Structures are given as C-alpha cells and as structure tokens.
Amino acid sequence: MVSQRLNAVVVGQGYVGLPLARAMVRAGISVVGLDSDPDVVARILSGHPTTDDVTASDLESMFTAGYRVTTDPQVIGEASAVVICVPTPLDSQREPDLRDVISASEVVALHMAPGVLVVLESTSYPGTTDEVVAPILARSGLALDRDYWLACSPERIDPGNQLHGLETTPKVVGGVTRDSSGIAADFYGAFVSVVVRARNAREAETAKLLENAYRQINIALVNELAQLCHEMDIDVWEVIKIASTKPFGFQAFRPGPGVGGHCIPVDPAYLNYAVKQRLGRTSRFIELAEEVNLGMPSYTVGRIESMLRRDGLELDGANITLLGVAYKENVSDTRESPAFPIAQALEGRGAHVVLHDPSTIALGSKGPNGVFVADLDLALSGADVVVLLQHHRDYDIEAIVASSRRVFDTRGVATGAHVERL
Ligand code: SAJ
C-alpha cells in the first residue's frame, strides 16, 4: 500500500503539472512542485503561473494551503506519489525526444523511498512506461509492487477550456501491473471525479494518442476540404455549419492556417514512431494528416498573394498584419504557432510583416520574423492585408474589418466586401 504520507511531488510545473498540483492541493494533498528550471520556480514563487489555466489567485491559495515549489529533487524522498509531467517534444527529425522523461525518471530513481507511487503523465508512445521508465526506476534497488508502484495517466488538459477542467475530465489510468493500476486509480480517485482504469499502461498511452490523432486527422480533412471548396467556389464554412446540424455521427472541425500547440501536431507522430519501430511501416493516415496540416501556412500565404494580385499588388513590398500569434484562440502559448512560418514566408517574399496578439506573453515570445506591435490600431494602420489567424475573444471582428483595406480571415468569422475567407 502506498505509504500513508499523503503528499505528492509533481515533476514539471508547466501547463500540465501546475493545474495538476492545484487539483491535488484542493483535495487536501500536500504538494511540492519540482521543476529543473530555476526560472520556472522563480516565476511561480513570484506569483506568476506558467499557464493561463491557473490564475495568480489560484497560486496564492495554493501557497496558503502549503504548496511549495523547488528545484531540489530531495523532496522526492518524502513523497507518497510522484507524477512526471515533463515535455515530450519531437526532435529535428520529427522523432520522439524523451530526454526530459528519461532525466526525470533518473532523478526519481535516485531519490524515491519505499511506499511511493510513480506516474507518467507525459504523452508518449505505447511502451514508454514499461520499457523506458520502469527499467530506470528498477535501478533504485526497490521492488516493483512491493516498494513502489508505476502507472501511466496521460494528461488531458485542454488549454483554455473553461468547461472541462482536470477534476471534471475522466482520467485514464493504466499500471504496469494490476497492483500498480489499483494503487494509481485510488490515488487519482482522491481528486478526479471519474477514473477510467485501463488494463495496462500501453492501452492508456495508445488511447491518448488516438484522442489526438483523431483531432489531427479530422482537422486535416477540413483543411483539405477548404482548399477543394475554394477551387469549386463552394463556401466550406457554410458546408461545415450545415453538416453540424446532424445531431449524431458528426463532430465539426474547422479549417485554419495551420495546427499548433504541443499536442496535436506532435502526439500522433509518437504513435507513428511506435508503428515504424514495431511494424516497420507507417500510419498513412497520420502521415497524410501531417502533410496537409503542415502545408496550411504556405497555402495561407498563397491565398494572401492571390488576394493582393487581384488588386494589382504583390507580396513584395506589401504591408501585412497578422492577428493572433498564439497557437489557438484565447490562449497565450505560441508553441508551434502557424504565425511563425507564415511570417517567415511572407518576409521571404519581401512583405513587411506586423504581428499582434492580445496576450503580452505571446508578444514576448516573438519569432525571428516580423515586428510585434502591442497596440491593435497601430498594427492595423497602413496594412494592405490584415490576416486573422486566431479568433481571440479580445478581437472585435467588425471593428477590425471596418479599419482594414483587406481582411483575409482564416477562421470563418469575418464578413464584408473586402473580406476573404480561407
Ligand atoms: N484547430 C483547427 N481546427 C479545429 C480544431 C483545432 O485548426 O477544428 C487547430 C487549433 O487552432 C490549434 C490546433 O489545431 O492550432 C490544436 O488545437 P486543439 O484545441 O485541438 O489542441 P490543444 O493542443 O490546445 O488541446 C488539445 C486538447 N483539445 C481538445 O480536446 C479540444 C486535447 O486534445 C488534449 O487534451 C490536449 O490537446 C493535449 O494535451 O493533448
């Protein structure tokens, strides 16, 4: 049984780890956030959350309830549960980069004491918990299912989602053994309303990748449909609106300028990697979806060019304003944002690019291309084309249209004689 020390260490205090720590604190669990980045720890200690989903007042309440944050891994030795929430990006070859998972597991193995449950929440390919994390923890000399337990519980945080939070989203848990599954399910049951017990870690890992491959593929479907409809002079936005009236068997996805974030463009590639490694072939669906979605930034640039050319203008020398640097609406995170490849391509064609986003964080993380302008009116003034990349709630679309010569709308929300939609 997990030792009675009801306390937890959450490794990684980013968009997954910090909301997780908050949920545990709210359930009365004593929580320490452990992050290897001193800047992250300093930022949290100064009362600034690392994710939009946790507010400064949440953080204050967490500290009042005893939450601590540190870079000192010694805290692992007193924990009854350690949850690993570190990034699992792709490397330059678009293959899984498990360096953070490996180093976090090594730190846990070095400091863990008997009676601890270890959980991997980072999204990874089937077999990561069993074949990467488990052997590292075994180096501790402690015995699985006697001294410690190991499970996987893939994160399901939807950044910016006001409706579904961690506590109210069913939590999948899969242990490397039956005992570990049970222990992990009991642990999560203390602060999540519904725990879904997978039979093992692999099924839990694969379920997560299905969830995100499903989104990537369906987004690619409507991105391709948008291009086909444009050429057939059919309004894809109306088509999706009509199809959405079907109350069953259809979920609306919408075209966009590209697929960003640290999940949808990344996680399916982890599944494809496992398929390649184990079966020596690839998932054609995932590869085609990647090709379509990764092609959307250049398709968007092509449409902007056509729009200018209809008025006798060229990209070269044009003033273009991009609205929305974050990777999706109403978030400030810019990871994998399509704004960057679009800005780079436009500048490569000689355009002068201005970028705007309502969130200062997004502005602070400027890419190598384009000039950030914090004031919207200034960003709009003089633009030959204003491109709406993200439909942030702070944007008054009608006012933007009224202040622009031309608007290229990639989100299907603007109307007007000088507005063109993706
Ligand atoms: N996008 C479209 N069209 C759509 C939906 C999304 O172009 O119809 C774009 C968005 O603009 C964004 C990208 O795709 O650039 C990803 O958006 P997303 O909302 O699908 O992805 P994330 O990464 O913000 O959050 C998702 C979660 N989203 C939902 O379930 C709605 C969920 O899949 C995961 O919990 C999370 O990734 C994760 O952490 O895996």
XYZ file of C-alpha atoms and ligand atoms in Angstrom:
462
model
C 0.000 0.000 0.000
C 1.231 3.498 -0.734
C 2.752 4.931 2.419
C 0.326 6.972 4.462
C 2.385 10.159 3.908
C -0.341 11.834 1.905
C 1.907 14.017 -0.125
C 2.838 14.309 -3.737
C 5.624 15.682 -5.848
C 4.689 16.883 -9.326
C 7.726 16.910 -11.608
C 7.334 19.698 -14.159
C 5.245 22.764 -13.331
C 4.042 23.766 -16.784
C 0.618 23.661 -18.434
C 0.073 20.092 -17.171
C 1.924 19.981 -13.851
C 0.645 23.209 -12.345
C -3.090 22.502 -12.855
C -2.436 19.000 -11.531
C -0.762 20.417 -8.416
C -3.705 22.769 -7.958
C -6.223 19.908 -8.152
C -4.283 17.890 -5.582
C -3.952 20.862 -3.225
C -7.695 21.457 -3.478
C -8.206 17.822 -2.420
C -6.100 18.397 0.667
C -2.996 16.619 -0.570
C 0.283 18.235 0.412
C 2.034 19.034 -2.866
C 5.514 20.072 -3.873
C 6.101 21.242 -7.415
C 9.516 20.181 -8.643
C 10.961 21.826 -11.733
C 14.519 21.650 -13.040
C 14.248 25.163 -14.475
C 15.070 27.764 -11.801
C 13.298 30.411 -13.890
C 10.064 28.436 -13.724
C 10.419 28.082 -9.943
C 11.256 31.779 -9.540
C 8.284 32.762 -11.700
C 5.871 30.647 -9.652
C 7.391 31.857 -6.374
C 6.792 35.425 -7.544
C 3.110 34.560 -8.001
C 3.088 34.255 -11.788
C 1.579 30.991 -13.093
C 3.240 29.206 -16.022
C -0.094 28.589 -17.719
C -3.208 30.664 -18.423
C -5.317 27.923 -16.840
C -4.010 28.719 -13.354
C -4.637 32.233 -12.071
C -2.463 34.267 -9.724
C -5.135 33.918 -7.058
C -5.154 30.138 -7.559
C -1.442 30.234 -6.898
C -1.944 32.349 -3.783
C -4.474 29.849 -2.440
C -2.106 27.009 -3.244
C 0.713 28.631 -1.294
C -1.652 29.342 1.586
C -2.617 25.656 1.586
C 1.030 24.688 1.834
C 2.024 24.175 -1.799
C 5.767 24.529 -2.306
C 7.829 24.740 -5.462
C 11.503 23.911 -5.736
C 14.354 22.701 -7.915
C 15.564 20.392 -5.125
C 14.917 16.713 -6.030
C 15.464 15.654 -2.405
C 11.740 16.307 -1.894
C 11.068 13.080 -3.819
C 12.349 11.081 -0.834
C 9.377 12.196 1.289
C 6.714 11.682 -1.371
C 3.984 9.048 -1.395
C 3.306 9.879 -5.042
C 5.490 11.346 -7.773
C 3.833 12.433 -11.016
C 6.015 13.171 -14.046
C 4.633 15.964 -16.239
C 7.538 16.929 -18.462
C 7.508 17.829 -22.174
C 7.685 15.155 -24.858
C 8.534 17.118 -27.989
C 9.800 15.931 -31.354
C 13.419 16.269 -32.400
C 14.605 17.798 -35.675
C 13.795 14.521 -37.459
C 10.235 14.652 -36.049
C 11.052 11.648 -33.845
C 10.212 11.377 -30.119
C 12.545 13.264 -27.811
C 12.302 11.530 -24.424
C 15.253 13.283 -22.829
C 13.085 15.040 -20.245
C 11.190 11.841 -19.387
C 14.460 9.932 -19.018
C 16.142 12.564 -16.866
C 13.042 12.966 -14.699
C 12.847 9.189 -14.230
C 16.535 9.082 -13.303
C 16.047 11.788 -10.684
C 13.058 9.921 -9.253
C 15.008 6.655 -9.153
C 17.819 8.383 -7.293
C 15.617 9.867 -4.555
C 12.487 7.704 -4.265
C 11.781 5.927 -0.989
C 9.687 2.793 -0.321
C 5.939 3.300 -0.450
C 5.827 5.583 -3.447
C 3.563 5.603 -6.497
C 5.210 6.905 -9.662
C 3.004 8.080 -12.539
C 3.960 9.224 -16.027
C 1.522 11.856 -17.351
C 3.667 12.998 -20.261
C 2.249 11.871 -23.587
C 4.399 9.246 -25.265
C 4.286 6.169 -27.488
C 2.932 2.794 -26.293
C 5.557 1.053 -24.166
C 7.253 4.160 -22.774
C 6.146 3.500 -19.187
C 7.010 -0.222 -19.351
C 10.180 -0.045 -21.429
C 11.725 3.356 -20.668
C 10.565 4.469 -17.217
C 10.289 1.070 -15.471
C 13.904 -0.033 -16.094
C 15.193 3.297 -14.837
C 13.146 3.086 -11.625
C 14.380 -0.500 -11.134
C 17.892 0.937 -10.720
C 16.701 2.299 -7.361
C 17.060 -1.217 -5.977
C 13.453 -1.040 -4.748
C 10.993 -3.744 -5.776
C 8.030 -3.011 -8.034
C 4.660 -3.732 -6.412
C 6.302 -4.090 -3.029
C 8.247 -0.870 -2.508
C 6.819 1.217 -5.337
C 4.129 1.235 -7.971
C 4.240 2.534 -11.532
C 1.447 3.689 -13.835
C 0.699 5.952 -16.722
C -2.100 8.509 -16.731
C -1.926 10.597 -19.906
C -2.738 14.273 -19.354
C -5.967 15.541 -20.876
C -5.541 19.240 -20.267
C -7.263 21.325 -22.916
C -5.630 24.741 -22.593
C -8.220 27.499 -22.382
C -11.138 25.119 -21.968
C -13.451 26.785 -19.459
C -15.860 23.870 -19.416
C -13.681 20.824 -18.795
C -11.042 21.084 -16.112
C -8.783 18.418 -14.713
C -11.107 17.398 -11.876
C -14.115 17.005 -14.166
C -12.407 15.256 -17.096
C -12.374 11.466 -16.828
C -8.809 10.394 -16.027
C -7.380 7.304 -17.691
C -5.009 5.286 -15.507
C -3.043 2.217 -16.579
C -0.493 0.448 -14.375
C 2.459 -1.651 -15.474
C 0.910 -4.298 -13.222
C -2.563 -4.901 -11.784
C -1.437 -3.774 -8.338
C 0.022 -0.586 -9.771
C -3.206 0.075 -11.646
C -5.208 -0.227 -8.453
C -2.899 1.984 -6.417
C -2.842 4.645 -9.133
C -6.625 4.541 -9.540
C -7.079 5.052 -5.784
C -4.648 7.969 -5.843
C -6.380 9.811 -8.680
C -9.782 8.981 -7.230
C -8.933 11.384 -4.397
C -9.133 14.411 -6.673
C -10.651 13.455 -10.044
C -14.373 12.804 -10.409
C -14.081 9.837 -12.791
C -11.125 7.433 -13.025
C -11.035 5.162 -16.071
C -8.921 2.094 -15.373
C -7.096 0.835 -18.430
C -5.938 -2.762 -18.270
C -2.335 -1.673 -18.682
C -0.069 1.275 -19.402
C 0.211 0.593 -23.135
C -3.522 0.838 -23.667
C -3.617 4.072 -21.684
C -0.745 5.503 -23.726
C -2.340 4.443 -27.007
C -5.753 5.834 -26.051
C -4.206 9.265 -25.581
C -2.536 9.108 -28.982
C -5.822 8.042 -30.582
C -7.524 11.059 -28.998
C -5.063 13.440 -30.586
C -4.571 11.618 -33.882
C -8.361 11.788 -34.221
C -8.168 15.583 -33.959
C -5.169 15.941 -36.238
C -6.731 13.800 -38.983
C -10.121 15.486 -38.837
C -8.550 18.929 -38.853
C -6.541 17.849 -41.904
C -9.751 16.636 -43.557
C -11.402 20.044 -43.264
C -8.179 21.821 -44.182
C -8.073 19.847 -47.430
C -11.809 20.359 -47.938
C -11.315 24.121 -47.540
C -8.843 24.096 -50.420
C -11.094 21.943 -52.612
C -14.186 24.041 -51.844
C -12.314 27.246 -52.631
C -11.450 25.892 -56.079
C -15.022 24.710 -56.598
C -16.383 28.064 -55.412
C -18.246 26.433 -52.508
C -18.241 28.074 -49.070
C -16.639 25.491 -46.791
C -17.703 27.411 -43.667
C -21.359 27.133 -44.693
C -20.828 23.461 -45.537
C -19.490 22.770 -42.035
C -22.296 24.787 -40.454
C -24.887 22.734 -42.363
C -23.177 19.420 -41.598
C -23.121 20.373 -37.919
C -26.905 20.176 -37.801
C -26.543 16.413 -37.776
C -27.080 15.541 -34.088
C -25.133 12.279 -34.264
C -22.147 10.810 -36.011
C -20.541 14.130 -36.865
C -18.209 16.447 -34.959
C -17.395 19.787 -36.559
C -13.765 20.658 -37.079
C -12.828 23.890 -38.796
C -10.087 24.844 -41.241
C -7.258 27.052 -40.097
C -3.893 28.494 -41.084
C -2.052 25.563 -39.505
C -2.132 23.276 -36.481
C -0.147 24.449 -33.484
C 0.321 23.572 -29.854
C 2.458 20.954 -28.205
C -0.053 18.143 -28.655
C -1.943 17.821 -31.902
C 0.994 18.344 -34.266
C 3.233 16.225 -32.031
C 1.449 13.335 -30.349
C 0.335 11.444 -33.479
C 3.979 11.411 -34.609
C 4.713 9.436 -31.420
C 2.179 6.822 -32.473
C 3.645 6.719 -35.974
C 7.096 6.234 -34.454
C 5.910 3.207 -32.486
C 4.319 1.756 -35.620
C 7.571 2.230 -37.531
C 9.674 0.743 -34.738
C 7.469 -2.272 -34.153
C 5.977 -2.990 -37.559
C 8.448 -1.500 -39.990
C 5.756 0.545 -41.687
C 3.934 3.791 -41.054
C 0.404 5.085 -40.474
C -0.674 6.564 -43.793
C -3.479 8.496 -42.098
C -1.109 10.223 -39.698
C 1.453 10.996 -42.377
C -1.138 12.408 -44.775
C -2.685 14.500 -41.999
C 0.755 15.864 -41.090
C 1.404 16.720 -44.738
C -1.909 18.569 -45.126
C -1.674 20.445 -41.821
C 1.995 21.346 -42.193
C 1.104 22.692 -45.653
C -1.520 25.140 -44.363
C 0.868 28.039 -43.619
C 2.141 28.080 -47.212
C -1.391 27.636 -48.550
C -2.428 30.637 -46.467
C 0.441 32.702 -47.914
C -0.648 31.703 -51.414
C -4.182 32.877 -50.751
C -2.928 36.209 -49.400
C -0.816 36.633 -52.534
C -3.818 35.940 -54.785
C -5.894 38.428 -52.846
C -3.269 41.151 -53.370
C -2.759 40.298 -57.026
C -6.442 40.785 -57.756
C -5.797 44.424 -56.855
C -2.571 44.612 -58.815
C -0.372 44.298 -55.752
C 2.453 41.885 -54.981
C 3.655 40.360 -51.712
C 6.950 42.109 -52.351
C 6.703 45.428 -50.547
C 3.218 44.739 -49.165
C 2.363 45.649 -45.548
C 0.743 42.643 -43.912
C -0.600 42.426 -40.370
C -1.054 39.027 -38.727
C -3.608 38.960 -35.885
C -3.064 36.090 -33.460
C 0.412 34.787 -32.663
C -0.759 32.177 -30.155
C -1.303 28.649 -31.453
C -5.072 28.792 -30.922
C -7.770 31.226 -29.840
C -7.847 32.561 -26.292
C -4.513 31.150 -25.205
C -1.167 32.932 -24.990
C 1.003 29.915 -25.771
C 2.785 30.273 -29.096
C 4.367 26.825 -29.397
C 4.218 25.507 -32.973
C 2.068 28.500 -33.862
C 1.383 28.829 -37.611
C 2.000 32.581 -37.262
C 5.742 31.981 -37.367
C 6.047 30.027 -40.633
C 3.531 32.386 -42.215
C 5.503 35.474 -41.114
C 8.729 33.872 -42.292
C 7.295 33.001 -45.715
C 5.785 36.467 -46.171
C 9.045 38.186 -45.270
C 10.844 35.806 -47.587
C 8.647 37.147 -50.375
C 9.514 40.754 -49.485
C 6.463 41.667 -47.405
C 6.679 43.863 -44.295
C 5.050 41.844 -41.517
C 3.493 43.173 -38.319
C 2.314 40.727 -35.666
C -0.262 41.367 -32.971
C -1.722 39.280 -30.185
C -3.827 40.430 -27.209
C -1.598 38.476 -24.848
C 1.651 40.081 -23.822
C 3.121 36.622 -23.252
C 2.602 35.783 -26.921
C 4.155 39.110 -27.880
C 7.090 38.396 -25.628
C 7.843 35.176 -27.393
C 8.447 36.752 -30.766
C 9.720 34.581 -33.550
C 12.595 35.564 -35.864
C 10.251 37.231 -38.329
C 8.022 40.233 -38.247
C 7.666 43.144 -35.868
C 5.444 42.833 -32.809
C 3.130 45.781 -32.246
C 1.210 45.801 -28.976
C -1.335 48.449 -29.999
C -4.009 46.997 -32.283
C -4.890 50.241 -34.060
C -1.221 50.801 -34.798
C -0.855 47.208 -36.004
C -3.801 47.662 -38.368
C -2.832 51.054 -39.726
C -1.304 51.008 -43.187
C -1.825 47.275 -43.704
C -2.522 46.183 -47.257
C -3.943 42.937 -45.842
C -4.963 42.114 -42.277
C -4.836 38.349 -41.710
C -6.962 36.940 -38.880
C -5.073 33.862 -37.675
C -6.733 33.369 -34.277
C -10.234 34.410 -33.292
C -9.286 35.644 -29.829
C -12.258 36.787 -27.759
C -10.498 40.165 -27.338
C -10.767 40.871 -31.074
C -13.746 42.975 -32.187
C -14.019 41.456 -35.656
C -16.410 44.082 -37.030
C -14.143 46.904 -35.847
C -11.131 45.187 -37.386
C -12.942 44.778 -40.701
C -14.023 48.426 -40.601
C -10.416 49.531 -40.058
C -8.853 47.366 -42.762
C -8.451 47.683 -46.512
C -8.487 43.923 -46.971
C -9.031 41.099 -44.500
C -8.007 37.501 -45.062
C -9.961 35.537 -42.464
C -8.620 32.033 -41.700
C -11.300 31.351 -39.048
C -14.534 31.980 -40.934
C -15.808 34.711 -38.611
C -15.460 37.967 -40.571
C -17.835 39.327 -43.213
C -17.620 42.246 -45.618
C -16.992 43.215 -49.232
C -13.237 43.348 -48.679
C -13.123 40.170 -46.582
C -11.998 36.844 -47.992
C -12.182 33.601 -46.021
C -9.851 30.618 -46.129
N -7.534 23.517 -34.780
C -8.049 23.746 -36.040
N -9.321 23.349 -36.299
C -10.096 22.712 -35.346
C -9.536 22.485 -34.062
C -8.247 22.893 -33.796
O -7.384 24.310 -36.907
O -11.255 22.394 -35.644
C -6.152 23.924 -34.501
C -6.046 24.934 -33.381
O -6.126 26.254 -33.903
C -4.654 24.648 -32.830
C -4.500 23.162 -33.071
O -5.441 22.796 -34.056
O -3.665 25.321 -33.563
C -4.723 22.341 -31.819
O -5.941 22.754 -31.217
P -6.649 21.763 -30.144
O -7.638 22.512 -29.387
O -7.105 20.536 -30.810
O -5.405 21.313 -29.312
P -4.750 21.695 -27.930
O -3.365 21.232 -28.085
O -4.984 23.056 -27.445
O -5.530 20.819 -26.877
C -5.736 19.502 -27.187
C -6.982 19.132 -26.408
N -8.082 19.721 -27.155
C -9.321 19.292 -27.167
O -9.627 18.216 -26.726
C -10.347 20.227 -27.692
C -6.922 17.671 -26.227
O -6.823 17.056 -27.461
C -5.764 17.323 -25.371
O -6.210 17.267 -24.047
C -4.624 18.284 -25.461
O -4.592 18.739 -26.779
C -3.381 17.538 -25.104
O -2.760 17.971 -24.151
O -3.108 16.526 -25.707
